[in-house]
Amino acid sequence: KFLKTALEASGDVVVTESEPPVIPPITPEAYDIVIFNNVDPDKLLSGTVDELRAFVSSGKSLVVTYQEAINALKLGNLLPVTIKETYGETVVSVTVENQFTKDVEFGSVKQHYRAEADNSTIVLATGVTSGSPVIALKGYRSEKGGDVGSGAGSGAGSGAAAKGGKL
């Protein structure tokens, strides 16, 4: 609810909210970004991940927030990190300062994932106790040959993932 309110408050964003299994087609013509937030993997239709893969390959972005059953979503290489296990509370520390992270205090999260980023992932923030990425971005090869972005992480929030955190 907070994420939707924050997006709508900008005045420049139209939010379409849906809950699997009944969701509109995920097409580049319809959306610029798709946010997966607390999705029940048991309700996700088998073709939805394929739609997401095509969506990201077309140059659009995917954000995945922390959810306990994240591996059951079978997002695979759509995530910028490899999820290992659930970790407890941690302070979130900025590792890359940019327009998104400059002058931002991420605070702490009550739960996050221990995760590993590969060499092509940009880790913007990490959990101090685990050293794991909490906010991470990764570029993907588009069907047209250029790099496109997608983000997620292992904490909670937006291009991140964490539960009960102050973001």
mmCIF file of C-alpha atoms in Angstrom:
data_model
loop_
_atom_site.group_PDB
_atom_site.id
_atom_site.type_symbol
_atom_site.label_atom_id
_atom_site.label_comp_id
_atom_site.label_asym_id
_atom_site.label_seq_id
_atom_site.Cartn_x
_atom_site.Cartn_y
_atom_site.Cartn_z
ATOM 1 C CA LYS A 1 0.000 0.000 0.000
ATOM 2 C CA PHE A 2 2.834 2.433 0.856
ATOM 3 C CA LEU A 3 4.586 1.812 -2.446
ATOM 4 C CA LYS A 4 1.411 2.486 -4.429
ATOM 5 C CA THR A 5 0.711 5.669 -2.461
ATOM 6 C CA ALA A 6 4.271 6.924 -2.978
ATOM 7 C CA LEU A 7 4.123 6.306 -6.732
ATOM 8 C CA GLU A 8 0.733 7.952 -7.129
ATOM 9 C CA ALA A 9 1.825 10.952 -5.056
ATOM 10 C CA SER A 10 4.313 11.926 -7.774
ATOM 11 C CA GLY A 11 1.416 12.902 -10.042
ATOM 12 C CA ASP A 12 3.287 11.570 -13.065
ATOM 13 C CA VAL A 13 2.607 7.875 -12.539
ATOM 14 C CA VAL A 14 -0.463 5.826 -13.367
ATOM 15 C CA VAL A 15 -0.541 2.703 -11.202
ATOM 16 C CA THR A 16 -2.342 -0.433 -12.335
ATOM 17 C CA GLU A 17 -2.679 -2.881 -9.472
ATOM 18 C CA SER A 18 -3.594 -6.511 -10.022
ATOM 19 C CA GLU A 19 -3.314 -9.802 -8.210
ATOM 20 C CA PRO A 20 -2.485 -13.133 -9.841
ATOM 21 C CA PRO A 21 -3.846 -15.192 -11.366
ATOM 22 C CA VAL A 22 -5.925 -12.443 -13.020
ATOM 23 C CA ILE A 23 -3.497 -9.846 -14.352
ATOM 24 C CA PRO A 24 -3.454 -7.859 -17.584
ATOM 25 C CA PRO A 25 -0.892 -8.861 -20.214
ATOM 26 C CA ILE A 26 2.596 -7.583 -19.304
ATOM 27 C CA THR A 27 3.587 -5.806 -22.492
ATOM 28 C CA PRO A 28 6.104 -3.029 -23.226
ATOM 29 C CA GLU A 29 3.310 -1.010 -24.817
ATOM 30 C CA ALA A 30 1.245 -1.062 -21.629
ATOM 31 C CA TYR A 31 3.895 -0.450 -18.939
ATOM 32 C CA ASP A 32 7.322 1.090 -18.372
ATOM 33 C CA ILE A 33 7.954 -0.828 -15.170
ATOM 34 C CA VAL A 34 6.475 -3.826 -13.370
ATOM 35 C CA ILE A 35 6.797 -4.156 -9.592
ATOM 36 C CA PHE A 36 6.450 -7.580 -7.989
ATOM 37 C CA ASN A 37 5.382 -7.001 -4.405
ATOM 38 C CA ASN A 38 4.146 -9.841 -2.180
ATOM 39 C CA VAL A 39 3.112 -12.079 -5.076
ATOM 40 C CA ASP A 40 1.682 -15.455 -4.077
ATOM 41 C CA PRO A 41 3.689 -17.999 -6.118
ATOM 42 C CA ASP A 42 0.798 -20.477 -5.992
ATOM 43 C CA LYS A 43 -1.386 -18.021 -7.925
ATOM 44 C CA LEU A 44 1.197 -17.084 -10.544
ATOM 45 C CA LEU A 45 0.410 -18.587 -13.947
ATOM 46 C CA SER A 46 3.216 -20.436 -15.731
ATOM 47 C CA GLY A 47 3.430 -17.981 -18.641
ATOM 48 C CA THR A 48 3.800 -14.894 -16.437
ATOM 49 C CA VAL A 49 7.567 -15.295 -15.957
ATOM 50 C CA ASP A 50 7.984 -15.697 -19.733
ATOM 51 C CA GLU A 51 6.022 -12.444 -20.205
ATOM 52 C CA LEU A 52 8.296 -10.737 -17.669
ATOM 53 C CA ARG A 53 11.416 -12.008 -19.451
ATOM 54 C CA ALA A 54 10.162 -10.614 -22.793
ATOM 55 C CA PHE A 55 9.161 -7.367 -21.054
ATOM 56 C CA VAL A 56 12.644 -6.839 -19.583
ATOM 57 C CA SER A 57 14.320 -7.885 -22.851
ATOM 58 C CA SER A 58 12.361 -5.165 -24.643
ATOM 59 C CA GLY A 59 14.027 -2.478 -22.533
ATOM 60 C CA LYS A 60 11.534 -2.144 -19.690
ATOM 61 C CA SER A 61 12.244 -2.580 -15.979
ATOM 62 C CA LEU A 62 11.242 -5.070 -13.302
ATOM 63 C CA VAL A 63 11.453 -4.372 -9.574
ATOM 64 C CA VAL A 64 11.076 -7.227 -7.104
ATOM 65 C CA THR A 65 10.581 -6.516 -3.403
ATOM 66 C CA TYR A 66 11.412 -8.838 -0.522
ATOM 67 C CA GLN A 67 8.995 -11.715 -0.120
ATOM 68 C CA GLU A 68 9.425 -14.886 1.873
ATOM 69 C CA ALA A 69 8.700 -17.217 -1.049
ATOM 70 C CA ILE A 70 10.871 -15.387 -3.588
ATOM 71 C CA ASN A 71 12.548 -18.565 -4.884
ATOM 72 C CA ALA A 72 9.132 -20.146 -5.500
ATOM 73 C CA LEU A 73 8.439 -17.359 -8.034
ATOM 74 C CA LYS A 74 11.121 -18.965 -10.257
ATOM 75 C CA LEU A 75 12.359 -15.616 -11.584
ATOM 76 C CA GLY A 76 15.866 -17.012 -12.118
ATOM 77 C CA ASN A 77 18.159 -14.619 -13.947
ATOM 78 C CA LEU A 78 15.565 -11.842 -13.847
ATOM 79 C CA LEU A 79 16.862 -11.161 -10.339
ATOM 80 C CA PRO A 80 20.147 -9.256 -10.106
ATOM 81 C CA VAL A 81 21.267 -11.502 -7.235
ATOM 82 C CA THR A 82 21.266 -15.178 -6.342
ATOM 83 C CA ILE A 83 19.153 -15.660 -3.224
ATOM 84 C CA LYS A 84 20.740 -17.889 -0.584
ATOM 85 C CA GLU A 85 18.862 -17.803 2.733
ATOM 86 C CA THR A 86 16.847 -15.556 4.988
ATOM 87 C CA TYR A 87 18.829 -13.355 7.357
ATOM 88 C CA GLY A 88 17.675 -11.265 10.264
ATOM 89 C CA GLU A 89 17.775 -7.558 10.978
ATOM 90 C CA THR A 90 20.441 -5.333 9.499
ATOM 91 C CA VAL A 91 21.335 -1.723 8.961
ATOM 92 C CA VAL A 92 21.352 -0.852 5.244
ATOM 93 C CA SER A 93 24.527 0.862 4.075
ATOM 94 C CA VAL A 94 24.916 2.717 0.764
ATOM 95 C CA THR A 95 27.734 1.248 -1.353
ATOM 96 C CA VAL A 96 27.305 3.371 -4.491
ATOM 97 C CA GLU A 97 26.358 7.016 -4.285
ATOM 98 C CA ASN A 98 24.259 8.244 -7.209
ATOM 99 C CA GLN A 99 21.102 10.276 -7.803
ATOM 100 C CA PHE A 100 19.029 7.513 -6.207
ATOM 101 C CA THR A 101 21.153 7.026 -3.083
ATOM 102 C CA LYS A 102 22.658 10.501 -2.546
ATOM 103 C CA ASP A 103 21.601 12.032 0.765
ATOM 104 C CA VAL A 104 19.377 9.035 1.546
ATOM 105 C CA GLU A 105 19.396 7.209 4.862
ATOM 106 C CA PHE A 106 17.962 3.731 4.291
ATOM 107 C CA GLY A 107 17.861 2.844 7.981
ATOM 108 C CA SER A 108 17.385 -0.807 8.814
ATOM 109 C CA VAL A 109 15.278 -3.791 7.817
ATOM 110 C CA LYS A 110 13.942 -6.491 10.122
ATOM 111 C CA GLN A 111 14.650 -9.271 7.655
ATOM 112 C CA HIS A 112 16.625 -9.641 4.421
ATOM 113 C CA TYR A 113 18.209 -12.297 2.230
ATOM 114 C CA ARG A 114 21.798 -13.366 2.181
ATOM 115 C CA ALA A 115 22.442 -13.059 -1.519
ATOM 116 C CA GLU A 116 25.292 -12.961 -4.012
ATOM 117 C CA ALA A 117 25.687 -10.576 -6.911
ATOM 118 C CA ASP A 118 27.568 -11.539 -10.055
ATOM 119 C CA ASN A 119 30.101 -9.284 -11.793
ATOM 120 C CA SER A 120 27.458 -7.603 -13.978
ATOM 121 C CA THR A 121 25.312 -6.490 -11.015
ATOM 122 C CA ILE A 122 25.564 -3.015 -9.514
ATOM 123 C CA VAL A 123 25.057 -3.198 -5.752
ATOM 124 C CA LEU A 124 23.700 0.130 -4.473
ATOM 125 C CA ALA A 125 23.245 -0.862 -0.821
ATOM 126 C CA THR A 126 24.215 -3.766 1.407
ATOM 127 C CA GLY A 127 23.170 -5.227 4.726
ATOM 128 C CA VAL A 128 25.871 -4.455 7.276
ATOM 129 C CA THR A 129 25.507 -7.734 9.234
ATOM 130 C CA SER A 130 25.557 -10.040 6.205
ATOM 131 C CA GLY A 131 27.407 -7.992 3.605
ATOM 132 C CA SER A 132 24.684 -9.033 1.171
ATOM 133 C CA PRO A 133 23.178 -6.827 -1.536
ATOM 134 C CA VAL A 134 19.930 -5.229 -0.372
ATOM 135 C CA ILE A 135 19.416 -2.938 -3.356
ATOM 136 C CA ALA A 136 20.887 -4.113 -6.657
ATOM 137 C CA LEU A 137 20.530 -3.425 -10.372
ATOM 138 C CA LYS A 138 21.478 -5.494 -13.363
ATOM 139 C CA GLY A 139 21.471 -4.770 -17.063
ATOM 140 C CA TYR A 140 20.116 -7.321 -19.512
ATOM 141 C CA ARG A 141 20.659 -7.737 -23.222
ATOM 142 C CA SER A 142 17.637 -6.547 -25.174
ATOM 143 C CA GLU A 143 16.288 -8.257 -28.266
ATOM 144 C CA LYS A 144 17.678 -5.281 -30.207
ATOM 145 C CA GLY A 145 21.181 -5.828 -28.822
ATOM 146 C CA GLY A 146 21.410 -2.975 -26.288
ATOM 147 C CA ASP A 147 21.648 -3.135 -22.534
ATOM 148 C CA VAL A 148 18.487 -2.585 -20.515
ATOM 149 C CA GLY A 149 17.942 -2.365 -16.782
ATOM 150 C CA SER A 150 16.151 -4.382 -14.199
ATOM 151 C CA GLY A 151 16.412 -4.280 -10.451
ATOM 152 C CA ALA A 152 15.702 -6.173 -7.303
ATOM 153 C CA GLY A 153 17.539 -7.230 -4.252
ATOM 154 C CA SER A 154 17.486 -9.105 -1.037
ATOM 155 C CA GLY A 155 16.132 -6.583 1.462
ATOM 156 C CA ALA A 156 12.656 -4.913 1.282
ATOM 157 C CA GLY A 157 11.383 -1.898 -0.463
ATOM 158 C CA SER A 158 11.616 -1.137 -4.135
ATOM 159 C CA GLY A 159 14.544 -2.069 -6.371
ATOM 160 C CA ALA A 160 15.280 -3.866 -3.216
ATOM 161 C CA ALA A 161 13.656 -6.346 -0.990
ATOM 162 C CA ALA A 162 13.127 -6.202 2.783
ATOM 163 C CA LYS A 163 10.312 -6.749 5.219
ATOM 164 C CA GLY A 164 9.357 -4.345 7.939
ATOM 165 C CA GLY A 165 12.147 -1.980 7.065
ATOM 166 C CA LYS A 166 12.321 1.772 7.051
ATOM 167 C CA LEU A 167 13.130 2.699 3.464
#
